[in-house]
Short mmCIF file of C-alpha atoms in Angstrom, two decimals:
data_model
loop_
_atom_site.label_atom_id
_atom_site.label_comp_id
_atom_site.label_asym_id
_atom_site.label_seq_id
_atom_site.Cartn_x
_atom_site.Cartn_y
_atom_site.Cartn_z
CA MET A 1 -206.17 39.92 -73.46
CA ALA A 2 -203.12 41.58 -72.02
CA VAL A 3 -200.12 42.29 -74.51
CA HIS A 4 -196.69 41.97 -73.41
CA SER A 5 -195.11 44.47 -75.11
CA CYS A 6 -191.44 44.36 -75.87
CA ILE A 7 -189.28 47.29 -73.97
CA ARG A 8 -186.44 47.88 -76.67
CA CYS A 9 -188.40 47.61 -80.66
CA PRO A 10 -192.20 47.95 -81.06
CA LEU A 11 -192.99 44.35 -81.10
CA ARG A 12 -196.32 43.03 -78.84
CA PHE A 13 -197.30 39.50 -77.35
CA ARG A 14 -199.44 37.38 -76.87
CA THR A 15 -198.03 35.86 -72.93
CA ARG A 16 -194.80 37.19 -71.33
CA ALA A 17 -193.21 33.67 -72.28
CA GLU A 18 -192.89 34.60 -76.04
CA LEU A 19 -192.22 38.13 -74.85
CA THR A 20 -189.05 36.64 -72.46
CA ASP A 21 -187.95 34.18 -75.86
CA HIS A 22 -187.76 36.80 -77.34
CA LEU A 23 -186.42 39.38 -74.75
CA ASP A 24 -183.45 36.15 -74.44
CA HIS A 25 -182.80 35.92 -78.62
CA ASP A 26 -183.07 39.34 -79.95
CA HIS A 27 -182.14 41.59 -77.76
CA HIS A 28 -179.69 39.59 -75.47
CA VAL A 29 -182.07 40.58 -72.76
CA PRO A 30 -181.94 38.30 -69.16
CA ALA A 31 -185.98 37.44 -67.84
CA GLY A 32 -184.65 38.62 -64.70
CA MET A 33 -183.63 41.44 -65.46
CA LEU A 34 -186.42 42.90 -67.60
CA GLY A 35 -187.50 45.20 -65.43
CA GLN A 36 -184.30 46.94 -65.63
CA TYR A 37 -183.10 47.98 -69.09
CA ARG A 38 -184.32 49.96 -71.48
CA TYR A 39 -182.99 50.51 -75.17
CA PRO A 40 -183.96 51.94 -77.93
CA GLU A 41 -182.74 49.84 -81.15
CA ALA A 42 -183.22 46.48 -82.13
CA ASP A 43 -180.77 43.87 -83.18
CA ALA A 44 -180.00 42.82 -87.01
CA ALA A 45 -181.39 39.06 -87.22
CA GLU A 46 -179.15 36.34 -87.52
CA PRO A 47 -179.02 35.32 -91.23
CA LEU A 48 -179.20 31.29 -90.56
CA TYR A 49 -180.91 28.78 -88.79
CA ARG A 50 -179.47 24.68 -89.79
CA GLU A 51 -179.34 21.96 -87.92
CA LEU A 52 -178.61 19.14 -90.54
CA VAL A 53 -176.23 18.15 -93.00
CA LEU A 54 -178.29 17.92 -95.98
CA GLU A 55 -177.47 14.58 -97.53
CA ASP A 56 -178.62 13.05 -100.95
CA GLY A 57 -182.24 11.59 -102.09
CA VAL A 58 -184.07 14.07 -99.18
CA HIS A 59 -186.90 16.12 -100.32
CA THR A 60 -186.76 18.95 -99.72
CA ILE A 61 -189.51 21.65 -99.38
CA LEU A 62 -188.88 25.55 -99.82
CA LEU A 63 -191.73 27.18 -97.65
CA ILE A 64 -191.78 30.52 -97.97
CA ALA A 65 -193.88 31.92 -95.12
CA ASN A 66 -193.59 35.13 -92.57
CA GLN A 67 -197.60 36.14 -90.88
CA THR A 68 -199.19 32.26 -91.39
CA LEU A 69 -196.38 30.65 -89.50
CA GLY A 70 -197.71 28.26 -86.92
CA SER A 71 -201.42 27.97 -88.33
CA THR A 72 -203.34 25.11 -87.87
CA SER A 73 -203.79 24.67 -91.62
CA LEU A 74 -200.17 24.98 -92.52
CA LEU A 75 -198.72 22.45 -90.19
CA THR A 76 -201.72 20.05 -91.14
CA ALA A 77 -199.99 20.38 -94.68
CA MET A 78 -196.31 19.70 -93.51
CA ARG A 79 -197.52 16.06 -91.85
CA ARG A 80 -198.82 15.33 -94.88
CA ALA A 81 -195.98 16.24 -96.55
CA ARG A 82 -194.12 14.52 -93.95
CA ALA A 83 -196.52 11.39 -94.81
CA HIS A 84 -196.26 11.09 -98.02
CA HIS A 85 -191.68 11.49 -97.85
CA ASP A 86 -189.64 9.08 -96.56
CA ARG A 87 -186.50 11.79 -96.09
CA LEU A 88 -187.83 15.21 -95.84
CA THR A 89 -187.05 18.62 -94.88
CA VAL A 90 -187.91 21.95 -95.15
CA PHE A 91 -186.63 25.04 -95.61
CA VAL A 92 -188.62 28.11 -93.64
CA LEU A 93 -187.89 31.03 -96.10
CA VAL A 94 -189.59 34.46 -93.66
CA PRO A 95 -189.06 37.49 -96.08
CA ALA A 96 -188.75 40.35 -93.84
CA THR A 97 -191.60 42.39 -95.03
CA PRO A 98 -192.00 45.77 -92.82
CA GLN A 99 -193.98 46.24 -89.95
CA ASP A 100 -196.55 48.73 -91.94
CA HIS A 101 -196.96 45.70 -94.02
CA LEU A 102 -198.68 43.40 -91.83
CA VAL A 103 -202.13 42.91 -90.55
CA THR A 104 -201.03 44.04 -87.15
CA GLY A 105 -198.43 46.57 -88.03
CA PRO A 106 -199.51 50.68 -88.07
CA GLY A 107 -201.02 50.12 -92.12
CA GLY A 108 -203.50 47.23 -90.47
CA GLY A 109 -201.74 45.16 -92.99
CA ARG A 110 -203.13 46.98 -95.62
CA PRO A 111 -204.12 45.67 -98.85
CA ALA A 112 -202.23 45.76 -102.47
CA ALA A 113 -203.15 48.60 -104.53
CA ALA A 114 -203.33 47.04 -107.96
CA THR A 115 -199.91 48.79 -109.30
CA GLU A 116 -198.17 48.10 -105.98
CA GLY A 117 -194.84 45.98 -106.71
CA LEU A 118 -192.88 43.93 -104.51
CA GLU A 119 -190.22 45.52 -103.93
CA VAL A 120 -190.14 47.03 -100.72
CA ARG A 121 -187.60 48.39 -97.30
CA THR A 122 -188.22 46.38 -94.25
CA ASP A 123 -187.34 47.88 -91.19
CA ASP A 124 -186.98 46.91 -87.69
CA ALA A 125 -189.69 45.54 -86.45
CA GLY A 126 -190.56 43.80 -89.69
CA VAL A 127 -187.04 41.72 -89.20
CA ALA A 128 -187.54 41.28 -85.67
CA GLN A 129 -191.39 40.09 -86.26
CA ALA A 130 -189.73 37.23 -88.44
CA ARG A 131 -187.41 36.46 -87.22
CA TRP A 132 -189.02 35.57 -83.87
CA ARG A 133 -191.56 33.47 -86.80
CA LEU A 134 -188.70 31.70 -88.27
CA ARG A 135 -187.23 30.59 -85.25
CA THR A 136 -190.95 29.20 -83.92
CA ALA A 137 -191.87 27.91 -87.52
CA VAL A 138 -188.27 25.30 -87.20
CA THR A 139 -188.82 24.67 -83.09
CA ALA A 140 -192.65 23.26 -83.81
CA LEU A 141 -191.72 21.81 -87.25
CA THR A 142 -188.64 19.56 -86.10
CA GLY A 143 -190.72 18.83 -82.98
CA MET A 144 -192.90 17.48 -85.56
CA GLY A 145 -191.01 15.15 -86.31
CA ILE A 146 -189.51 16.87 -89.03
CA ALA A 147 -185.44 18.20 -90.35
CA ALA A 148 -185.82 21.96 -90.69
CA HIS A 149 -183.29 24.30 -91.41
CA GLY A 150 -183.97 28.42 -92.96
CA ARG A 151 -183.36 32.01 -92.29
CA ILE A 152 -184.96 35.03 -93.43
CA GLY A 153 -184.90 37.21 -96.62
CA ASP A 154 -185.67 40.22 -98.87
CA PRO A 155 -189.00 41.50 -98.00
CA ASN A 156 -189.32 40.97 -101.71
CA PRO A 157 -190.82 37.06 -102.27
CA VAL A 158 -188.84 36.19 -105.27
CA THR A 159 -185.29 37.52 -103.78
CA ALA A 160 -185.74 36.31 -101.17
CA ALA A 161 -185.94 32.53 -102.58
CA ALA A 162 -183.70 33.09 -105.76
CA GLY A 163 -180.62 33.60 -103.15
CA VAL A 164 -181.59 30.09 -102.12
CA ILE A 165 -182.58 27.83 -104.23
CA ALA A 166 -179.09 29.19 -105.73
CA ALA A 167 -177.61 27.76 -102.93
CA GLU A 168 -180.09 25.07 -102.24
CA PRO A 169 -181.39 21.61 -103.15
CA ILE A 170 -185.78 22.52 -103.57
CA ASP A 171 -187.70 19.88 -104.89
CA GLU A 172 -190.29 22.74 -103.96
CA ILE A 173 -192.17 25.91 -103.73
CA LEU A 174 -194.83 25.82 -100.89
CA VAL A 175 -196.89 29.38 -100.68
CA SER A 176 -198.47 30.39 -97.86
CA THR A 177 -200.03 33.53 -97.09
CA LEU A 178 -203.09 34.90 -95.70
CA ASP A 179 -206.86 34.88 -97.57
CA PRO A 180 -207.30 36.88 -101.15
CA GLN A 181 -208.63 40.22 -99.63
CA MET A 182 -205.75 40.82 -97.18
CA SER A 183 -202.65 39.18 -99.06
CA ARG A 184 -200.14 41.77 -101.15
CA TRP A 185 -198.35 38.52 -102.48
CA LEU A 186 -201.63 36.34 -104.38
CA HIS A 187 -202.87 40.77 -105.51
CA GLN A 188 -199.57 40.71 -107.10
CA ASP A 189 -199.22 37.01 -108.14
CA LEU A 190 -196.53 35.06 -106.57
CA PRO A 191 -197.23 32.16 -106.81
CA ALA A 192 -197.08 31.77 -110.92
CA THR A 193 -193.99 34.46 -111.29
CA LEU A 194 -192.30 32.35 -108.47
CA GLU A 195 -192.67 29.58 -111.22
CA ARG A 196 -192.65 31.12 -114.07
CA ARG A 197 -189.15 32.42 -112.19
CA PHE A 198 -187.36 28.74 -110.92
CA GLY A 199 -189.81 25.99 -113.07
CA LEU A 200 -190.59 24.86 -109.73
CA PRO A 201 -193.73 22.67 -108.69
CA VAL A 202 -196.13 25.53 -107.05
CA THR A 203 -198.22 25.32 -104.27
CA THR A 204 -200.70 27.67 -102.30
CA LEU A 205 -201.63 27.32 -98.84
CA VAL A 206 -203.91 30.10 -98.47
CA ASP A 207 -205.37 30.71 -94.41
CA ASP A 208 -207.04 33.20 -92.58
CA ARG A 209 -205.60 33.09 -89.20
CA GLN A 210 -204.22 35.62 -87.17
CA PRO A 211 -200.22 36.11 -87.12
CA LEU A 212 -198.19 34.41 -83.88
CA VAL A 213 -197.23 37.64 -82.82
CA THR A 214 -199.22 41.11 -82.41
#
């Protein structure tokens, strides 16, 4: 399989179209100039994507995900939610997982040890991948007829969720994550922590699909 590498950051993509979109949105490099530019650093991510005004009576799901965004099982769950609720919005929260913790990163997505917590620092590559996944997830959801918006958050998903819940009328939380052998969030019992902390119903969706960005 061909791999298309970004000329400005460590990201790699499966198709040239994904690479072109990434460079255009994240690095502001025109498609016709890809071969002429080389930049040493990644741009900081814009904090918020929002394309609607929230209204009373709308059921709002806080979707917390990163590497499983775009998976078939997640999209199926979103279709079921849309069918169940007359008025639905989804707030997509993508914790900026550092590159070493990603399945396709240098660390190979090494599972978290029992002594490891959720407090980590992100990096430029982690932010760029989170930004790409956020944009593609919002596009996919809106294409399904679901009002969606969101933002990139702190790499600690509990800290990231706290900021959203303080500002948004969230009705439930959906955590989408990798299988138990690879998921740091499951190793740290993230769903139970979220439920205790915020008093909201939490659903966990486990998926072993490979991420959109490789």
